[in-house]
Coordinates of C-alpha atoms and ligand atoms in Angstrom, one line a residue:
X299 CA -12.9 -10.3 -1.5
X300 CA -12.1 -8.5 -4.3
X301 CA -13.5 -4.7 -4.9
X302 CA -16.5 -4.5 -7.0
X303 CA -16.0 -2.1 -10.1
X304 CA -18.1 0.8 -9.5
X305 CA -18.9 4.1 -11.6
X306 CA -17.7 7.3 -10.4
X307 CA -20.8 8.7 -9.3
X308 CA -21.1 5.7 -7.1
X309 CA -17.7 5.8 -5.7
X310 CA -18.4 9.8 -5.1
X311 CA -21.3 8.6 -2.8
X312 CA -19.9 5.6 -1.3
X313 CA -16.3 5.1 -2.0
X314 CA -15.5 1.6 -1.5
X315 CA -18.8 0.0 0.1
X316 CA -18.0 -1.8 3.2
X317 CA -20.6 -4.1 4.9
X318 CA -22.8 -2.0 7.3
X319 CA -23.5 -2.6 10.8
X320 CA -27.2 -2.4 12.3
X321 CA -27.5 1.4 13.9
X322 CA -24.5 2.7 12.5
X323 CA -24.6 6.3 11.1
X324 CA -25.6 6.4 7.3
X325 CA -23.5 9.7 7.3
X326 CA -20.2 9.3 9.2
X327 CA -20.0 11.3 12.2
X328 CA -17.3 14.6 12.2
X329 CA -14.4 13.2 14.7
X330 CA -13.8 16.7 15.9
X331 CA -11.2 15.4 18.1
X332 CA -7.3 16.7 18.5
X333 CA -6.1 13.4 19.7
X334 CA -7.3 9.7 20.3
X335 CA -6.9 7.2 23.4
X336 CA -3.6 5.3 22.9
X337 CA -3.3 1.8 24.7
X338 CA -0.6 1.8 27.3
X339 CA 2.5 -0.2 26.0
X340 CA 1.2 -0.1 22.4
X341 CA 3.8 0.5 19.6
X342 CA 1.0 0.8 17.0
X343 CA 1.2 4.2 15.2
X344 CA -0.5 6.9 17.6
X345 CA -3.7 8.6 16.5
X346 CA -3.2 12.5 16.3
X347 CA -5.2 14.6 14.0
X348 CA -1.9 16.6 12.7
X349 CA -0.4 13.1 11.7
X350 CA -3.5 13.1 8.9
X351 CA -4.7 9.8 10.5
X352 CA -7.8 11.0 12.1
X353 CA -11.0 8.9 10.5
X354 CA -12.5 11.9 8.4
X355 CA -9.0 12.6 6.7
X356 CA -8.5 8.9 6.1
X357 CA -11.8 8.0 4.7
X358 CA -11.7 11.4 2.5
X359 CA -8.6 10.5 1.1
X360 CA -9.6 6.7 0.3
X361 CA -12.3 8.0 -1.6
X362 CA -10.3 10.7 -3.5
X363 CA -7.7 8.1 -4.2
X364 CA -10.5 5.7 -5.5
X365 CA -11.7 8.3 -8.0
X366 CA -8.2 9.4 -9.3
X367 CA -7.4 5.7 -9.5
X368 CA -4.4 6.0 -7.4
X369 CA -2.8 3.4 -5.0
X370 CA -3.0 6.4 -2.3
X371 CA -4.0 9.8 -1.4
X372 CA -3.5 12.4 1.4
X373 CA -5.6 15.4 2.3
X374 CA -3.7 18.9 3.3
X375 CA -5.0 22.3 4.5
X376 CA -5.0 24.1 1.0
X377 CA -4.3 23.5 -2.6
X378 CA -1.1 25.3 -2.3
X379 CA -0.1 23.2 0.7
X380 CA -0.9 19.9 -1.8
X381 CA 1.5 21.7 -4.6
X382 CA 4.2 22.6 -2.3
X383 CA 4.5 18.9 -0.2
X384 CA 4.1 17.3 -3.8
X385 CA 7.3 18.8 -4.9
X386 CA 9.2 18.9 -1.6
X387 CA 8.5 14.9 -1.4
X388 CA 10.3 14.4 -4.8
X389 CA 12.8 17.3 -4.7
X390 CA 16.3 17.9 -2.7
X391 CA 18.6 20.6 -2.4
X392 CA 20.7 21.0 -5.7
X393 CA 17.8 19.7 -8.1
X394 CA 16.1 21.4 -10.9
X395 CA 12.4 21.3 -11.9
X396 CA 11.2 21.8 -15.3
X397 CA 7.6 23.5 -15.2
X398 CA 5.2 24.7 -17.6
X399 CA 4.9 28.3 -18.2
X400 CA 1.3 28.0 -18.1
X401 CA 0.5 27.7 -14.3
X402 CA -1.5 29.3 -11.6
X403 CA -0.1 32.5 -10.3
X404 CA 0.2 31.0 -6.6
X405 CA 2.2 28.3 -7.8
X406 CA 4.5 30.6 -10.1
X407 CA 5.2 32.7 -6.8
X408 CA 6.1 29.3 -4.9
X409 CA 8.4 28.7 -7.4
X410 CA 9.9 32.2 -7.9
X411 CA 10.0 33.2 -4.3
X412 CA 10.5 30.2 -2.2
X413 CA 12.2 27.2 -3.7
X414 CA 15.5 29.2 -4.0
X415 CA 15.9 28.7 -0.2
X416 CA 15.7 24.7 -0.5
X417 CA 18.4 25.3 -3.3
X418 CA 15.9 24.0 -6.1
X419 CA 16.0 25.8 -9.5
X420 CA 13.0 26.0 -11.6
X421 CA 13.0 26.4 -15.8
X422 CA 9.9 27.2 -17.5
X423 CA 8.8 25.8 -21.0
X424 CA 6.4 26.3 -23.3
X425 CA 4.2 23.1 -22.4
X426 CA 3.3 22.7 -25.9
X427 CA 6.5 21.5 -27.3
X428 CA 7.8 18.2 -26.5
X429 CA 11.2 19.4 -28.1
X430 CA 11.6 22.2 -25.4
X431 CA 11.0 19.9 -22.6
X432 CA 13.6 17.4 -23.7
X433 CA 16.0 20.6 -24.6
X434 CA 15.8 21.8 -20.9
X435 CA 16.7 18.9 -19.1
X436 CA 19.8 18.8 -17.0
X437 CA 21.7 16.3 -15.0
X438 CA 20.2 17.5 -11.6
X439 CA 16.6 17.8 -13.4
X440 CA 14.4 15.5 -10.9
X441 CA 10.6 16.4 -11.9
X442 CA 8.4 17.7 -14.4
X443 CA 5.5 20.1 -13.2
X444 CA 2.2 21.0 -15.3
X445 CA -1.1 22.0 -15.1
X446 CA -4.0 21.0 -16.9
X447 CA -6.6 22.4 -17.7
X448 CA -4.6 25.7 -17.2
X449 CA -5.7 28.4 -14.9
X450 CA -7.0 31.1 -16.4
X451 CA -6.7 30.6 -19.7
X452 CA -8.4 26.9 -20.1
X453 CA -5.7 25.5 -22.2
X454 CA -5.6 21.8 -22.4
X455 CA -2.3 20.0 -22.5
X456 CA -1.3 16.7 -23.7
X457 CA 0.0 14.6 -21.2
X458 CA 1.4 11.6 -23.5
X459 CA 4.5 13.2 -25.0
X460 CA 5.4 14.8 -21.7
X461 CA 4.7 11.5 -19.5
X462 CA 7.1 9.8 -22.2
X463 CA 10.1 12.1 -21.6
X464 CA 9.6 12.1 -17.8
X465 CA 9.8 8.2 -18.2
X466 CA 12.8 8.2 -20.6
X467 CA 14.7 10.5 -18.1
X468 CA 13.6 9.0 -14.8
X469 CA 11.5 12.3 -13.8
X470 CA 8.5 12.5 -11.8
X471 CA 5.5 13.9 -13.3
X472 CA 3.5 16.1 -11.2
X473 CA -0.1 17.2 -12.4
X474 CA -2.3 19.8 -11.1
X475 CA -5.6 19.0 -12.4
X476 CA -7.8 21.1 -10.2
X477 CA -9.9 22.4 -13.1
X478 CA -10.9 19.1 -14.0
X479 CA -11.6 17.3 -11.0
X480 CA -11.4 13.4 -11.3
X481 CA -14.7 13.4 -12.8
X482 CA -13.5 15.1 -16.2
X483 CA -9.6 14.2 -15.9
X484 CA -7.5 11.5 -14.4
X485 CA -3.9 12.4 -14.9
X486 CA -2.6 9.2 -13.6
X487 CA -4.3 7.2 -16.5
X488 CA -2.1 9.4 -18.8
X489 CA 1.4 8.8 -17.2
X490 CA 1.4 11.4 -14.3
X491 CA 3.0 10.0 -11.0
X492 CA 1.2 12.4 -8.8
X493 CA -2.2 14.3 -9.0
X494 CA -2.3 17.7 -7.0
X495 CA -5.4 19.3 -6.8
X496 CA -7.1 22.2 -4.7
X497 CA -10.0 20.6 -2.7
X498 CA -10.9 24.1 -2.4
X499 CA -12.4 24.0 -5.8
X500 CA -14.6 20.9 -7.6
X501 CA -14.2 18.7 -5.0
X502 CA -15.8 20.5 -2.1
X503 CA -17.8 22.7 -4.5
X504 CA -19.6 24.8 -2.3
X505 CA -17.0 27.5 -1.7
X506 CA -17.1 27.1 2.0
X507 CA -13.6 25.0 2.8
X508 CA -10.1 25.6 2.0
X509 CA -8.4 22.0 1.4
X510 CA -5.8 20.6 -0.9
X511 CA -4.9 16.9 -1.9
X512 CA -2.4 14.6 -3.5
X513 CA -2.7 10.9 -5.1
X514 CA -0.2 8.9 -6.3
X515 CA 1.7 5.6 -5.4
X516 CA 1.9 4.5 -1.6
X517 CA 5.8 5.5 -1.0
X518 CA 5.3 8.7 -2.7
X519 CA 2.2 9.5 -0.6
X520 CA 4.1 8.2 2.8
X521 CA 6.4 10.7 2.0
X522 CA 3.9 13.5 1.8
X523 CA 2.5 12.4 4.9
X524 CA 5.9 12.3 6.5
X525 CA 6.1 15.9 5.5
X526 CA 2.8 16.7 6.4
X527 CA 3.4 15.7 9.8
X528 CA 6.5 17.9 10.2
X529 CA 5.4 21.2 8.2
X530 CA 1.9 21.2 10.1
X531 CA -0.2 21.0 7.1
X532 CA -3.3 18.9 8.6
X533 CA -6.9 19.4 7.3
X534 CA -9.2 20.1 10.1
X535 CA -11.6 17.2 10.6
X536 CA -14.6 19.5 10.0
X537 CA -13.3 20.5 6.8
X538 CA -12.5 16.9 5.7
X539 CA -16.2 16.3 6.6
X540 CA -17.6 19.0 4.5
X541 CA -15.2 18.2 1.5
X542 CA -16.5 14.5 1.7
X543 CA -20.3 15.6 1.9
X544 CA -19.1 18.0 -1.3
X545 CA -17.8 14.9 -3.1
X546 CA -21.2 12.9 -2.8
X547 CA -22.3 15.2 -5.4
X548 CA -19.4 15.7 -7.4
X549 CA -20.2 13.5 -10.0
X550 CA -23.7 15.3 -11.0
X551 CA -22.3 18.6 -10.3
X552 CA -19.7 18.0 -12.8
X553 CA -22.3 17.2 -15.4
X554 CA -24.0 20.3 -14.6
X555 CA -21.0 22.5 -14.7
X556 CA -19.9 20.9 -18.2
X557 CA -23.4 21.5 -19.5
X558 CA -23.5 25.0 -18.3
X559 CA -19.9 26.0 -19.3
X560 CA -20.4 24.8 -23.0
X561 CA -23.9 26.8 -23.3
X562 CA -22.1 29.7 -21.9
X563 CA -19.1 29.4 -24.0
X564 CA -21.4 28.7 -27.0
X565 CA -23.3 32.2 -26.4
X566 CA -20.2 34.2 -25.9
X567 CA -18.7 32.7 -29.3
X568 CA -21.6 34.4 -31.0
X569 CA -21.6 37.6 -29.3
X570 CA -20.2 40.8 -31.2
X571 CA -19.0 42.2 -27.7
X572 CA -16.8 39.6 -27.3
X573 CA -13.2 39.0 -29.3
X574 CA -12.0 35.6 -28.1
X575 CA -13.8 32.8 -26.1
X576 CA -11.5 29.9 -24.5
X577 CA -13.2 26.6 -23.8
X578 CA -12.1 23.3 -24.6
X579 CA -15.5 22.0 -25.7
X580 CA -15.8 24.3 -28.7
X581 CA -14.0 23.1 -32.0
X582 CA -12.3 26.5 -32.5
X583 CA -10.3 26.1 -29.0
X584 CA -6.5 25.1 -30.0
X585 CA -6.7 22.3 -28.0
X586 CA -10.0 20.9 -28.6
X587 CA -8.7 17.6 -30.2
X588 CA -6.7 17.0 -26.9
X589 CA -9.7 17.6 -24.9
X590 CA -12.0 15.5 -26.5
X591 CA -9.6 12.7 -26.8
X592 CA -8.8 13.2 -23.3
X593 CA -11.3 14.6 -21.2
X594 CA -14.5 13.2 -20.0
X595 CA -16.2 16.7 -19.7
X596 CA -15.1 20.0 -20.5
X597 CA -15.7 21.7 -17.4
X598 CA -17.5 25.1 -16.1
X599 CA -14.5 27.2 -16.6
X600 CA -14.7 29.7 -19.7
X601 CA -12.0 32.4 -20.4
X602 CA -13.5 35.2 -22.3
X603 CA -11.7 38.3 -23.8
X604 CA -14.0 41.4 -24.1
X605 CA -13.9 44.1 -26.7
X606 CA -12.8 47.4 -25.2
X607 CA -9.9 46.0 -23.7
X608 CA -9.4 46.4 -19.5
X609 CA -12.1 49.2 -19.2
X610 CA -14.5 47.0 -21.5
X611 CA -13.9 44.4 -19.0
X612 CA -14.3 46.4 -15.8
X613 CA -18.0 47.8 -17.2
X614 CA -18.9 44.1 -17.6
X615 CA -17.9 43.0 -14.3
X616 CA -19.6 45.9 -12.6
X617 CA -22.9 45.0 -14.7
X618 CA -22.9 41.3 -13.7
X619 CA -25.7 40.4 -11.2
X620 CA -25.2 36.3 -11.1
X621 CA -21.9 35.8 -11.5
X622 CA -20.2 36.9 -8.4
X623 CA -16.9 39.0 -8.7
X624 CA -14.9 37.0 -6.3
X625 CA -11.6 35.0 -6.7
X626 CA -11.7 31.1 -6.6
X627 CA -13.8 29.1 -8.8
X628 CA -15.8 25.6 -8.9
X629 CA -18.3 26.0 -6.4
X630 CA -22.0 25.7 -7.1
X631 CA -22.7 29.5 -7.8
X632 CA -21.2 31.2 -10.8
X633 CA -18.2 33.3 -10.0
X634 CA -16.1 35.8 -12.1
X635 CA -12.6 37.1 -12.0
X636 CA -9.9 39.4 -13.5
X637 CA -6.7 37.3 -13.1
X638 CA -5.0 40.9 -13.2
X639 CA -6.3 41.6 -9.7
X640 CA -6.3 38.0 -8.4
X641 CA -3.7 34.9 -9.5
X642 CA -1.6 37.2 -11.8
X643 CA -1.7 40.6 -9.4
X644 CA 1.6 42.5 -10.0
X645 CA 2.6 40.6 -13.1
X646 CA 4.3 42.8 -16.1
X647 CA 2.3 43.5 -19.2
X648 CA 4.7 40.9 -21.0
X649 CA 4.4 38.2 -18.2
X650 CA 0.5 38.6 -18.9
X651 CA 1.1 38.2 -22.3
X652 CA 3.2 35.1 -22.2
X653 CA 0.7 33.4 -19.7
X654 CA -2.0 34.2 -22.5
X655 CA -3.9 36.8 -20.8
X656 CA -5.1 39.7 -22.9
X657 CA -6.3 43.2 -21.9
X658 CA -10.0 42.6 -21.7
X659 CA -10.0 39.0 -20.5
X660 CA -12.1 37.5 -17.5
X661 CA -12.2 34.1 -16.2
X662 CA -16.0 32.6 -15.7
X663 CA -16.6 29.9 -13.4
X664 CA -20.1 28.6 -14.3
X665 CA -21.9 27.2 -11.4
X666 CA -25.1 24.7 -11.1
X667 CA -27.7 27.7 -12.0
X668 CA -29.9 27.3 -14.7
X669 CA -27.8 28.0 -18.0
X670 CA -30.6 30.4 -19.3
X671 CA -30.3 32.6 -16.5
X672 CA -26.6 32.5 -16.6
X673 CA -26.8 33.6 -20.2
X674 CA -29.1 36.5 -19.7
X675 CA -26.9 37.8 -17.3
X676 CA -24.1 37.8 -19.6
X677 CA -26.3 39.3 -22.2
X678 CA -27.7 42.2 -20.1
X679 CA -23.7 42.9 -18.9
X680 CA -22.8 42.8 -22.3
X681 CA -25.4 44.9 -24.0
X682 CA -24.3 48.4 -25.2
Ligands
LIG956 C1 -4.9 25.4 -10.6 C2 -4.9 25.9 -9.2 N1 -4.2 25.1 -8.3 C3 -3.7 25.3 -6.8 C4 -4.7 26.5 -6.3 C5 -4.5 26.8 -4.9 O1 -5.3 26.3 -4.1 P1 -6.0 26.8 -2.7 O2 -6.4 28.3 -2.8 O3 -6.8 25.8 -2.1 O4 -4.9 27.0 -1.8 C6 -5.5 27.2 -7.2 C7 -6.2 28.2 -6.5 O5 -6.9 29.0 -7.3 C8 -5.9 27.0 -8.6 O6 -6.4 27.4 -9.3

């Protein structure tokens, strides 16, 4: 029987539907067990939660792979775990990685502080200039890593020219699309080989779980699973169950995040207390054309630069009532963060400028509240 073609909202709820048995629970139970009975003498693979083959881990991965349009996927203990294992699955000692300059601060640190011990070198490039990608390729280059939309500046990259270069030189293209979720953007449709996501964010959506996932072709995911078992990165079954529950509402949450992001960005763009708004849904955004062509929604993340620089931003953060000042993003509740104190802590003024973070920049994660209430909160915080 061929699988029916289903919409993403339906997949987010059911995964690939299977025939139901009488009295089977509608909601799959949590298999909170480290291990499973093994038939004596059987040479079938044993079930052990650290192996990533607990039923909660497996059904979650299947659903996520379907949403990304991937052959296979695997969940791990955090977004950083997904990033590290995805890279280790395609890189060997002596290899060279080309990475976008615009990436999450944690990923930047992983590359700068950890990859050297594996003999992996990294070159950062301006992701908007295909010529630079091409020029930076060495004999030892094996992979390209980009993040889109970019944390925290909400730039959007065009994958097509980068994927063409990756294909021409036989490089693996890894894309972190945490800020989009598979509802808004599916990198595999644009030539990526592996998708990385922090499930802590939109997939789970309730700011109560840490998790990550990698999706791609079966052989590469098998390699990620091999590493997951050895490096001990398994996701707890309860966390897997919570993420799967969160994913049931992913599509409707994204519709609301998209609407609230646009409403908030449109309001801020007209406010005299604001010098710059970065939201790909605004026509004046430098990547609006790319975003309109490649995304199915512009998301809930908004970058805003306030008049008054760092002290203006601090006053704004202290005044906000609904937007909670906390790291992380993409939950049902609106959050706000200052990358100078979170993802880009300890970076020099030059490095911040390089990452596109101006003094006075803060990152808003618009939740699913009423847009009017979010705007009223921003308005009172911006009042003189
Ligand atoms: C784009 C991006 N990728 C990866 C991560 C890491 O995710 P986690 O905190 O789940 O390890 C983050 C965290 O903020 C992120 O913003």
